[in-house]
Coordinates of C-alpha atoms and ligand atoms in Angstrom, one line a residue:
M17 CA -38.7 -63.7 92.0
A18 CA -37.4 -61.7 95.0
I19 CA -39.2 -58.5 95.9
T20 CA -37.0 -56.0 97.8
T21 CA -38.3 -52.8 99.3
D22 CA -36.6 -50.7 96.6
A23 CA -37.9 -52.9 93.8
A24 CA -41.4 -52.7 95.4
A25 CA -41.3 -48.9 95.2
A26 CA -40.2 -49.0 91.6
I27 CA -42.7 -51.6 90.4
G28 CA -45.5 -49.8 92.4
A29 CA -44.7 -46.6 90.7
A30 CA -44.6 -48.3 87.2
L31 CA -47.9 -50.1 87.8
S32 CA -49.7 -47.1 89.3
T33 CA -49.2 -44.9 86.2
P34 CA -52.3 -42.8 85.4
A35 CA -53.7 -45.6 83.3
R36 CA -53.9 -47.8 86.5
R37 CA -57.0 -47.6 88.5
L38 CA -57.5 -49.0 91.9
P39 CA -60.3 -51.7 92.1
E40 CA -63.4 -51.0 94.1
P41 CA -63.5 -52.7 97.5
C42 CA -64.2 -56.4 97.1
A43 CA -63.8 -59.9 98.4
M44 CA -62.4 -62.9 96.5
V45 CA -63.4 -66.5 97.1
I46 CA -61.0 -69.2 96.0
F47 CA -62.5 -72.7 95.5
G48 CA -59.9 -75.4 95.9
A49 CA -57.9 -73.2 98.2
S50 CA -56.0 -76.1 99.7
G51 CA -54.4 -76.8 96.4
D52 CA -51.2 -76.1 94.4
L53 CA -52.4 -73.1 92.3
T54 CA -53.6 -71.2 95.4
E55 CA -50.2 -71.6 97.1
R56 CA -47.9 -71.2 94.2
K57 CA -49.7 -68.5 92.2
L58 CA -52.8 -66.9 93.6
I59 CA -51.9 -65.9 97.1
P60 CA -48.4 -64.8 96.1
A61 CA -49.9 -62.7 93.3
L62 CA -52.4 -61.1 95.7
Y63 CA -49.6 -60.4 98.2
Y64 CA -47.6 -58.8 95.4
L65 CA -50.5 -56.5 94.5
Y66 CA -51.0 -55.7 98.2
R67 CA -47.3 -54.9 98.6
H68 CA -47.5 -52.5 95.7
E69 CA -50.7 -50.8 97.0
L70 CA -52.7 -52.0 94.1
L71 CA -55.5 -53.7 96.1
P72 CA -58.5 -51.8 97.5
Q73 CA -58.9 -51.0 101.1
G74 CA -60.2 -53.9 103.1
F75 CA -59.6 -56.4 100.3
S76 CA -60.3 -59.9 101.7
V77 CA -59.9 -63.5 100.6
V78 CA -62.0 -66.5 101.6
G79 CA -60.3 -69.8 100.8
Y80 CA -62.9 -72.6 100.3
A81 CA -62.1 -76.3 100.1
R82 CA -63.0 -79.6 101.8
S83 CA -59.8 -79.9 103.8
S84 CA -60.2 -78.7 107.4
F85 CA -58.2 -75.6 108.5
S86 CA -58.8 -72.8 110.9
D87 CA -58.2 -69.3 109.6
D88 CA -54.9 -69.3 111.4
Q89 CA -53.7 -72.6 110.1
F90 CA -54.6 -71.6 106.5
R91 CA -52.7 -68.3 107.0
A92 CA -49.7 -70.1 108.3
R93 CA -49.6 -72.3 105.2
Q94 CA -49.9 -69.3 102.9
F95 CA -47.3 -67.4 104.9
E96 CA -44.8 -70.2 104.2
A97 CA -45.8 -70.5 100.6
V98 CA -45.4 -66.8 99.8
K99 CA -42.1 -66.7 101.6
E100 CA -40.9 -69.6 99.5
Y101 CA -42.3 -68.6 96.1
L102 CA -41.6 -64.8 96.3
K103 CA -38.5 -65.1 98.3
I104 CA -39.4 -62.1 100.4
P105 CA -36.7 -60.6 102.6
A106 CA -37.1 -60.9 106.4
E107 CA -37.8 -57.2 106.8
D108 CA -40.9 -57.6 104.6
E109 CA -42.5 -60.4 106.6
S110 CA -44.5 -57.9 108.7
Y111 CA -46.3 -56.8 105.5
L112 CA -47.1 -60.4 104.7
T113 CA -48.6 -60.9 108.2
E114 CA -50.7 -57.8 107.7
F115 CA -51.9 -58.9 104.3
L116 CA -52.8 -62.3 105.7
K117 CA -55.1 -60.7 108.3
G118 CA -57.5 -60.3 105.4
V119 CA -57.3 -64.0 104.4
F120 CA -59.9 -66.4 105.9
Y121 CA -60.9 -70.0 105.3
S122 CA -64.2 -71.8 105.0
S123 CA -64.3 -75.5 104.9
G124 CA -67.1 -77.2 102.8
D125 CA -68.0 -79.7 100.2
Y126 CA -68.3 -78.4 96.6
T127 CA -71.6 -80.3 96.0
A128 CA -73.5 -79.7 99.3
P129 CA -75.5 -76.5 99.8
D130 CA -74.7 -75.9 103.4
G131 CA -71.1 -74.9 102.7
Y132 CA -72.5 -72.1 100.4
D133 CA -74.8 -70.9 103.2
R134 CA -71.7 -70.5 105.4
L135 CA -69.9 -68.8 102.6
A136 CA -72.7 -66.3 102.0
K137 CA -72.7 -65.5 105.6
A138 CA -68.9 -65.0 105.7
L139 CA -69.1 -62.7 102.7
D140 CA -71.8 -60.6 104.3
D141 CA -69.7 -60.4 107.5
L142 CA -66.7 -59.2 105.5
D143 CA -68.9 -56.5 103.9
E144 CA -69.7 -55.2 107.4
Q145 CA -66.4 -55.8 109.2
R146 CA -63.9 -55.0 106.4
G147 CA -65.9 -52.8 104.1
T148 CA -65.7 -55.2 101.0
G149 CA -68.7 -53.4 99.7
G150 CA -70.7 -56.3 98.3
N151 CA -68.4 -56.9 95.3
R152 CA -67.3 -60.5 94.8
L153 CA -64.9 -62.4 92.8
F154 CA -65.2 -66.2 92.7
Y155 CA -62.1 -68.1 91.5
M156 CA -62.4 -71.8 90.4
A157 CA -59.1 -73.4 91.4
T158 CA -60.4 -76.9 91.7
P159 CA -60.0 -79.7 89.2
P160 CA -62.4 -78.9 86.3
S161 CA -64.8 -81.8 87.2
F162 CA -66.0 -79.6 90.1
F163 CA -66.6 -76.4 88.1
G164 CA -70.2 -77.4 87.3
D165 CA -71.2 -78.2 90.9
I166 CA -69.7 -75.0 92.2
V167 CA -71.4 -72.8 89.6
R168 CA -74.8 -74.5 90.1
N169 CA -74.5 -74.0 93.9
L170 CA -73.5 -70.4 93.6
G171 CA -76.5 -69.9 91.4
A172 CA -78.9 -71.8 93.7
R173 CA -77.7 -69.8 96.8
G174 CA -78.2 -66.5 94.9
L175 CA -74.4 -65.7 95.0
A176 CA -74.1 -65.4 91.2
R177 CA -76.1 -62.2 91.0
P178 CA -74.6 -58.9 92.3
K179 CA -75.6 -58.3 95.9
H180 CA -77.3 -55.0 94.9
E181 CA -78.0 -55.1 91.2
G182 CA -76.6 -52.0 89.5
R183 CA -74.4 -51.1 92.5
N184 CA -72.3 -54.2 92.9
W185 CA -70.4 -56.6 90.7
T186 CA -70.0 -60.4 90.9
R187 CA -67.4 -62.1 88.6
V188 CA -66.2 -65.6 88.2
V189 CA -62.8 -66.7 87.0
I190 CA -62.6 -70.1 85.4
E191 CA -59.2 -71.9 85.2
K192 CA -58.1 -73.9 82.3
P193 CA -58.8 -76.4 80.9
F194 CA -62.2 -75.2 79.7
G195 CA -63.7 -78.5 78.6
H196 CA -62.1 -81.6 77.2
D197 CA -63.3 -81.3 73.7
L198 CA -65.8 -79.3 71.7
E199 CA -68.9 -81.0 73.2
S200 CA -67.7 -80.8 76.8
A201 CA -66.6 -77.2 76.4
R202 CA -70.0 -76.3 75.0
E203 CA -71.7 -78.1 77.8
L204 CA -69.6 -76.3 80.4
N205 CA -70.3 -73.0 78.7
R206 CA -74.1 -73.7 78.7
L207 CA -73.9 -74.4 82.4
V208 CA -71.8 -71.4 83.3
T209 CA -73.9 -69.0 81.1
S210 CA -77.1 -70.4 82.6
V211 CA -76.0 -69.0 86.0
F212 CA -73.6 -66.1 85.1
R213 CA -73.9 -63.5 82.2
E214 CA -71.0 -63.6 79.7
E215 CA -69.7 -60.3 81.0
Q216 CA -69.3 -61.8 84.5
I217 CA -67.2 -64.7 83.2
Y218 CA -63.4 -64.5 83.0
R219 CA -61.8 -67.6 81.4
I220 CA -58.2 -67.3 82.4
D221 CA -55.3 -68.2 80.2
H222 CA -52.3 -67.1 82.2
Y223 CA -50.1 -66.9 79.1
L224 CA -52.0 -63.8 78.0
G225 CA -51.1 -62.0 81.2
K226 CA -47.4 -62.3 80.4
E227 CA -45.8 -58.9 79.7
T228 CA -44.3 -59.9 76.4
V229 CA -47.6 -61.2 75.1
Q230 CA -49.2 -57.9 75.9
N231 CA -46.2 -56.1 74.4
L232 CA -46.9 -58.0 71.1
L233 CA -49.9 -55.7 70.6
V234 CA -47.9 -52.6 71.5
F235 CA -45.1 -53.7 69.3
R236 CA -47.3 -54.3 66.3
F237 CA -49.7 -51.4 66.6
A238 CA -47.8 -48.6 68.4
N239 CA -44.9 -48.7 65.9
G240 CA -45.4 -47.6 62.4
I241 CA -42.5 -49.6 60.9
F242 CA -43.7 -53.2 61.4
E243 CA -47.3 -53.2 60.3
P244 CA -46.6 -52.5 56.6
V245 CA -44.4 -55.7 56.4
W246 CA -46.6 -57.8 58.6
N247 CA -48.1 -59.9 55.8
R248 CA -47.6 -62.6 53.2
R249 CA -45.7 -60.3 50.9
Y250 CA -42.8 -60.0 53.3
I251 CA -43.2 -62.8 55.8
D252 CA -42.0 -66.3 54.7
H253 CA -43.4 -68.2 57.7
V254 CA -44.0 -68.0 61.5
Q255 CA -42.8 -70.4 64.1
I256 CA -44.2 -70.7 67.6
A257 CA -42.3 -72.8 70.1
V258 CA -43.5 -73.5 73.7
A259 CA -41.0 -75.9 75.2
E260 CA -40.8 -77.2 78.7
D261 CA -37.9 -79.1 80.2
L262 CA -39.9 -80.6 83.0
G263 CA -41.8 -83.8 82.9
L264 CA -45.1 -84.4 84.8
E265 CA -44.2 -83.2 88.3
G266 CA -46.6 -85.6 89.9
R267 CA -49.5 -84.6 87.6
G268 CA -49.6 -87.9 85.7
G269 CA -53.3 -88.5 86.3
Y270 CA -54.2 -85.1 84.8
Y271 CA -51.8 -85.4 81.9
E272 CA -52.9 -88.9 80.8
E273 CA -56.4 -87.4 80.3
A274 CA -55.2 -84.1 78.7
G275 CA -52.0 -84.6 76.6
L276 CA -49.9 -81.9 75.1
V277 CA -52.4 -80.5 72.6
R278 CA -55.2 -79.9 75.2
D279 CA -52.7 -78.7 77.8
M280 CA -50.8 -76.2 75.7
I281 CA -52.0 -75.7 72.1
Q282 CA -55.8 -75.5 72.4
N283 CA -55.4 -72.5 74.7
H284 CA -52.0 -70.8 75.0
V285 CA -50.5 -71.4 71.6
L286 CA -53.7 -70.6 69.6
S287 CA -54.0 -67.4 71.7
L288 CA -50.5 -66.4 70.8
L289 CA -51.1 -67.2 67.2
S290 CA -54.2 -65.1 67.1
L291 CA -52.4 -62.1 68.6
I292 CA -49.6 -62.3 65.9
A293 CA -52.0 -62.8 63.1
M294 CA -55.0 -60.5 63.9
E295 CA -55.9 -57.3 62.1
P296 CA -55.4 -54.1 64.0
P297 CA -58.4 -53.6 66.3
S298 CA -60.2 -50.3 66.0
Q299 CA -59.7 -49.6 69.7
F300 CA -57.5 -51.0 72.5
E301 CA -60.4 -52.4 74.4
A302 CA -61.8 -55.8 75.2
K303 CA -64.5 -56.2 72.5
S304 CA -62.4 -54.9 69.6
V305 CA -59.4 -57.0 70.5
R306 CA -61.4 -60.2 71.2
D307 CA -63.4 -59.7 68.0
E308 CA -60.2 -59.6 65.9
K309 CA -58.8 -62.7 67.7
S310 CA -61.9 -64.6 66.9
K311 CA -61.7 -63.7 63.3
V312 CA -58.3 -65.2 63.1
M313 CA -59.6 -68.4 64.6
R314 CA -62.4 -68.5 62.1
A315 CA -59.9 -68.2 59.2
I316 CA -57.6 -71.1 60.2
R317 CA -57.9 -73.8 57.7
P318 CA -59.1 -77.1 59.2
L319 CA -56.3 -79.7 59.5
P320 CA -56.3 -82.1 56.5
L321 CA -57.4 -85.3 58.1
D322 CA -56.8 -87.2 54.8
A323 CA -53.2 -86.1 54.8
L324 CA -52.6 -85.6 58.5
N325 CA -48.9 -86.5 58.5
E326 CA -48.2 -83.4 56.3
A327 CA -49.6 -81.1 59.0
A328 CA -49.4 -82.8 62.4
V329 CA -46.8 -84.9 64.2
R330 CA -47.2 -86.2 67.7
G331 CA -44.6 -87.7 70.0
Q332 CA -44.0 -89.1 73.4
Y333 CA -40.7 -89.1 75.4
V334 CA -38.8 -92.2 76.3
E335 CA -36.0 -92.5 78.8
G336 CA -33.2 -89.9 78.2
W337 CA -30.6 -87.8 79.9
K338 CA -30.0 -84.3 81.1
G339 CA -26.3 -84.0 81.8
D340 CA -25.7 -87.0 84.1
Q341 CA -29.3 -87.1 85.4
R342 CA -31.4 -90.0 84.0
L343 CA -34.9 -88.9 83.0
P344 CA -37.6 -91.5 83.1
A345 CA -39.8 -92.4 80.1
Y346 CA -43.3 -90.9 80.1
R347 CA -44.8 -94.4 80.4
A348 CA -42.7 -95.0 83.6
E349 CA -44.1 -91.8 85.3
P350 CA -46.4 -92.3 88.3
K351 CA -50.1 -92.6 87.3
V352 CA -49.3 -93.2 83.6
S353 CA -50.3 -96.3 81.8
P354 CA -47.3 -98.4 80.6
Q355 CA -49.1 -98.6 77.2
S356 CA -50.1 -94.9 77.2
V357 CA -50.4 -93.3 73.8
T358 CA -50.9 -89.8 75.2
E359 CA -48.8 -87.2 73.3
T360 CA -46.2 -85.2 75.2
F361 CA -45.0 -83.4 72.0
A362 CA -46.8 -82.0 69.0
A363 CA -45.9 -80.1 65.9
L364 CA -48.5 -78.6 63.7
K365 CA -48.6 -76.7 60.4
L366 CA -51.5 -74.3 60.2
Y367 CA -52.7 -71.9 57.5
I368 CA -54.8 -68.8 57.9
D369 CA -57.0 -68.4 54.9
N370 CA -57.3 -64.6 54.6
W371 CA -55.8 -61.9 52.5
R372 CA -53.0 -61.1 54.9
W373 CA -51.8 -64.6 55.5
A374 CA -52.7 -66.7 52.4
D375 CA -50.1 -69.5 51.9
V376 CA -47.9 -68.4 54.9
P377 CA -47.4 -71.4 57.1
F378 CA -47.5 -71.1 60.9
Y379 CA -45.4 -73.9 62.4
I380 CA -46.1 -74.7 66.0
R381 CA -44.2 -77.0 68.3
S382 CA -44.6 -77.7 71.9
G383 CA -43.5 -80.5 74.2
K384 CA -42.5 -81.8 77.6
R385 CA -39.0 -82.9 78.5
L386 CA -37.4 -80.9 75.8
P387 CA -33.8 -79.5 76.4
K388 CA -35.0 -76.3 78.0
R389 CA -37.9 -74.2 79.1
I390 CA -38.4 -71.6 76.4
S391 CA -41.3 -69.9 74.7
E392 CA -40.6 -68.0 71.6
I393 CA -42.3 -66.6 68.5
T394 CA -40.2 -66.3 65.3
I395 CA -41.2 -64.3 62.3
E396 CA -39.0 -65.2 59.3
F397 CA -39.0 -62.7 56.6
R398 CA -38.5 -63.4 52.9
R399 CA -35.0 -63.0 51.5
A400 CA -34.1 -59.8 49.8
P401 CA -35.5 -60.0 46.3
H402 CA -32.2 -59.4 44.5
L403 CA -29.0 -60.9 45.8
L404 CA -26.8 -57.9 45.1
F405 CA -23.8 -59.3 46.9
R406 CA -23.7 -62.6 44.9
G407 CA -20.1 -63.4 44.0
T408 CA -18.6 -61.9 47.1
I409 CA -18.0 -63.8 50.3
T410 CA -21.6 -63.8 51.3
E411 CA -22.5 -67.4 51.4
D412 CA -23.9 -66.9 55.0
M413 CA -26.5 -64.4 54.0
V414 CA -29.6 -65.3 56.0
P415 CA -33.2 -64.0 56.0
N416 CA -34.2 -61.4 58.6
L417 CA -35.7 -62.8 61.7
L418 CA -37.8 -61.2 64.4
R419 CA -37.8 -63.1 67.6
V420 CA -40.3 -62.4 70.4
R421 CA -39.1 -64.2 73.6
I422 CA -42.0 -64.8 76.0
Q423 CA -40.0 -66.8 78.6
P424 CA -37.7 -67.0 80.4
D425 CA -35.7 -64.0 79.1
E426 CA -38.5 -61.7 78.0
G427 CA -37.6 -59.5 75.1
I428 CA -37.5 -58.9 71.3
S429 CA -34.7 -59.2 68.9
L430 CA -34.2 -58.5 65.2
R431 CA -31.6 -60.3 63.1
F432 CA -30.2 -58.7 60.0
N433 CA -27.1 -59.0 57.9
A434 CA -24.1 -56.7 58.5
K435 CA -20.7 -56.2 56.9
I436 CA -17.8 -57.5 58.9
P437 CA -15.4 -54.6 59.5
D438 CA -12.0 -54.7 57.9
T439 CA -12.9 -57.4 55.5
M440 CA -13.5 -56.9 51.8
M441 CA -17.2 -57.8 51.5
Q442 CA -17.9 -60.4 54.1
I443 CA -21.4 -60.5 55.6
R444 CA -22.6 -62.0 58.9
P445 CA -25.9 -61.9 60.7
V446 CA -26.1 -59.7 63.8
E447 CA -28.9 -59.1 66.3
M448 CA -30.5 -56.0 67.7
D449 CA -31.7 -57.0 71.1
F450 CA -34.2 -55.6 73.5
R451 CA -34.4 -57.2 77.0
Y452 CA -37.1 -56.3 79.4
N453 CA -35.0 -56.6 82.5
E454 CA -32.2 -54.5 81.1
V455 CA -34.3 -51.6 79.8
F456 CA -36.8 -51.4 82.6
E457 CA -35.5 -51.4 86.1
A458 CA -38.2 -53.5 87.7
S459 CA -38.9 -57.0 86.5
P460 CA -42.3 -57.3 85.0
P461 CA -45.2 -58.6 87.2
T462 CA -46.0 -62.2 86.6
A463 CA -49.1 -63.1 84.7
Y464 CA -51.4 -63.8 87.6
E465 CA -50.9 -60.3 89.1
T466 CA -51.9 -58.6 85.9
L467 CA -54.9 -60.8 85.3
L468 CA -56.3 -60.7 88.9
L469 CA -56.0 -57.0 88.9
D470 CA -57.7 -56.7 85.5
C471 CA -60.5 -58.9 86.7
M472 CA -61.1 -56.8 89.8
L473 CA -61.1 -53.8 87.5
G474 CA -63.6 -55.4 85.2
D475 CA -61.3 -55.5 82.2
P476 CA -61.8 -58.8 80.3
M477 CA -59.5 -58.0 77.4
L478 CA -56.8 -60.6 78.3
F479 CA -59.4 -63.3 79.1
T480 CA -60.8 -65.7 76.7
R481 CA -64.3 -65.2 75.3
D482 CA -66.7 -68.1 74.7
E483 CA -66.6 -68.1 71.0
F484 CA -62.7 -68.3 71.0
V485 CA -62.9 -71.3 73.2
D486 CA -65.4 -72.8 70.9
L487 CA -63.4 -72.1 67.7
A488 CA -60.2 -73.5 69.2
W489 CA -61.9 -76.7 70.1
E490 CA -63.5 -76.9 66.7
L491 CA -60.1 -76.8 65.2
I492 CA -58.4 -79.3 67.6
T493 CA -61.2 -81.8 68.3
P494 CA -61.1 -83.7 65.0
L495 CA -57.3 -84.0 65.3
L496 CA -57.6 -85.4 68.8
R497 CA -60.3 -87.9 67.7
R498 CA -58.2 -89.1 64.8
W499 CA -55.2 -89.6 67.1
R500 CA -57.3 -91.4 69.6
D501 CA -58.7 -93.7 66.9
D502 CA -55.2 -94.3 65.5
G503 CA -53.9 -95.4 68.9
R504 CA -50.2 -96.3 68.7
K505 CA -50.1 -95.8 64.9
G506 CA -48.4 -92.5 64.1
L507 CA -47.1 -91.9 67.6
Y508 CA -43.4 -91.2 67.4
F509 CA -40.9 -91.4 70.3
Y510 CA -38.1 -89.1 71.3
E511 CA -35.6 -89.3 74.0
A512 CA -36.3 -87.1 77.0
G513 CA -34.0 -84.0 76.8
T514 CA -34.1 -83.8 73.0
W515 CA -36.1 -81.5 70.7
G516 CA -38.8 -84.1 69.8
P517 CA -39.1 -86.9 67.2
P518 CA -37.2 -86.6 63.9
E519 CA -40.6 -86.7 62.1
A520 CA -41.2 -83.2 63.4
D521 CA -38.1 -82.0 61.6
S522 CA -39.3 -83.7 58.4
L523 CA -42.6 -81.6 58.7
M524 CA -40.5 -78.5 58.0
E525 CA -37.8 -80.0 55.9
H526 CA -40.5 -81.2 53.5
D527 CA -41.2 -77.4 52.9
G528 CA -37.5 -76.6 52.6
R529 CA -37.4 -75.0 56.1
H530 CA -36.0 -75.7 59.5
W531 CA -37.0 -75.3 63.1
R532 CA -35.2 -72.4 64.8
H533 CA -32.3 -73.5 67.0
L534 CA -33.5 -72.3 70.4
Ligands
NAP805 N1 -51.2 -75.7 89.6 C1 -51.0 -74.9 88.5 O1 -49.9 -74.4 88.3 C2 -52.1 -74.6 87.5 C3 -51.8 -73.9 86.3 C4 -52.8 -73.6 85.4 C5 -54.1 -74.0 85.7 N2 -54.3 -74.8 86.8 C6 -55.7 -75.2 87.0 O2 -56.2 -74.7 88.2 C7 -57.0 -75.6 88.9 C8 -56.4 -76.0 90.2 O3 -55.2 -76.5 90.1 P1 -54.3 -77.1 91.3 O4 -53.0 -77.5 90.7 O5 -54.3 -76.2 92.4 O6 -55.2 -78.4 91.6 P2 -55.1 -79.4 92.9 O7 -54.0 -78.9 93.8 O8 -55.0 -80.7 92.3 O9 -56.5 -79.2 93.5 C9 -57.0 -78.1 94.2 C10 -57.9 -78.5 95.3 O10 -59.1 -79.1 94.8 C11 -59.6 -80.0 95.7 N3 -60.0 -81.3 95.1 C12 -61.3 -81.7 95.0 N4 -61.4 -82.9 94.4 C13 -60.2 -83.3 94.1 C14 -59.7 -84.4 93.4 N5 -60.5 -85.4 93.0 N6 -58.4 -84.4 93.2 C15 -57.6 -83.5 93.7 N7 -58.0 -82.4 94.3 C16 -59.3 -82.3 94.5 C17 -58.5 -80.3 96.7 O11 -59.0 -79.6 97.9 P3 -59.9 -80.3 99.0 O12 -59.7 -81.8 98.9 O13 -59.4 -79.7 100.2 O14 -61.2 -79.8 98.6 C18 -57.3 -79.6 96.1 O15 -56.5 -79.0 97.1 C19 -57.1 -76.8 87.9 O16 -58.3 -76.6 87.1 C20 -55.9 -76.7 87.1 O17 -56.1 -77.3 85.8 C21 -53.4 -75.1 87.7

């Protein structure tokens, strides 16, 4: 994403509408600051906010990790990273240098208390020297195995409580994955909530910060025409596809442990599903929205373990091609076992047992090394009840479709049937299309900008609450256990660069339906 000076002004104006508040002065600590997330997402997002004058005066960052850097070395690294990832023009580099004057680095172990003593002192100094006001945001950007140690040490050093109770705030952002299964998620939750209060905890799912995902709520509840048809009477089924064309990108060690369902479905896809399916919240605020999301999760029918093949398919990619580029098999990727049974693709059929959605299937598919990177939700409506045009040249009459594109080309389109001009009575499907980047001049902020700002403002609406995490794991854990016990049995292979194993097609064809051509 390139930010030019003109675009900066336009986005700044759009983001600073009256609904936008400026956060109180604060400092942010990033644990794991020598890592990939910090460079690719966090510091670029913070610079973006700074450039659009959405950060408070004196805002400061302290990067914390074991690697040894001076402040200047750390700044130089981040300078290069922001330049690369945001593609900022040369005339904007002075803004970046200015922003980085508020970025510091503190080297320390995650387990030993002395690093936290130094951190506490650095934060107190920032309060004095840069006016950060005693408000603190701790961001866990380490591998999850360190979350527990960090939280415990913050608690022990007295950093988890606001500096001045009632006057200051302290919040903690926890990256995904939140736990590995139901038990470990509960364990982590117990630990985090023994140190922080629930209202201080922001479990981040960056999918929820995407503009189209937020627009789903606006689309459903700010328009009168969709809600009356948003139910089993008019909707035949829903499809959610989250496809990636990339493979592991050097993250083989992590992926072997995680697999597709933990990496994508347990968090992002179930969050999307809950937003599509939830009842209208009484207010547009965190508690009401999150209450409704949880109700959806509670209503999802457990997967039928005695007939799992009818509801769940898992796959793993083997060698394939993208154009003339050879793509390696999953098992040939670095840090992956040659006998691995980890899934890189999954397709699920879920039902939500409530009045609105009884018997409406929600088909989910997600995978790595699919033909393209695309995330899309499709609502397929029932056919018109009476085929008035039967007997004319109308063989192609198709059901109405509403497509919500989350990435890469954010927008919404509606498919309906239209008469072809100058023909007798020939009908063809056409699309009404809304594209974000065509209608609004500035491209939408990326998810991390939105979410970091919300966190500083104390708005947890787009973050995941403890019970949602728990309910999502409750749904998914039995499936993962069964697959683990089955080993190689029931794992289907697909060529890299294709849309998954044929068995995933059968899952839908069995119901007389087809996956959307993406
Ligand atoms: N990268 C992404 O795009 C992305 C997206 C979504 C979520 N996340 C989540 O965000 C967190 C951070 O991701 P990341 O990609 O930035 O991680 P990373 O680069 O692998 O690790 C971040 C830092 O943690 C420290 N670390 C401590 N023990 C480590 C170990 N055993 N192996 C590797 N690093 C270790 C390292 O710093 P020192 O050695 O200097 O201490 C490293 O620079 C993870 O929980 C990840 O799941 C990442």
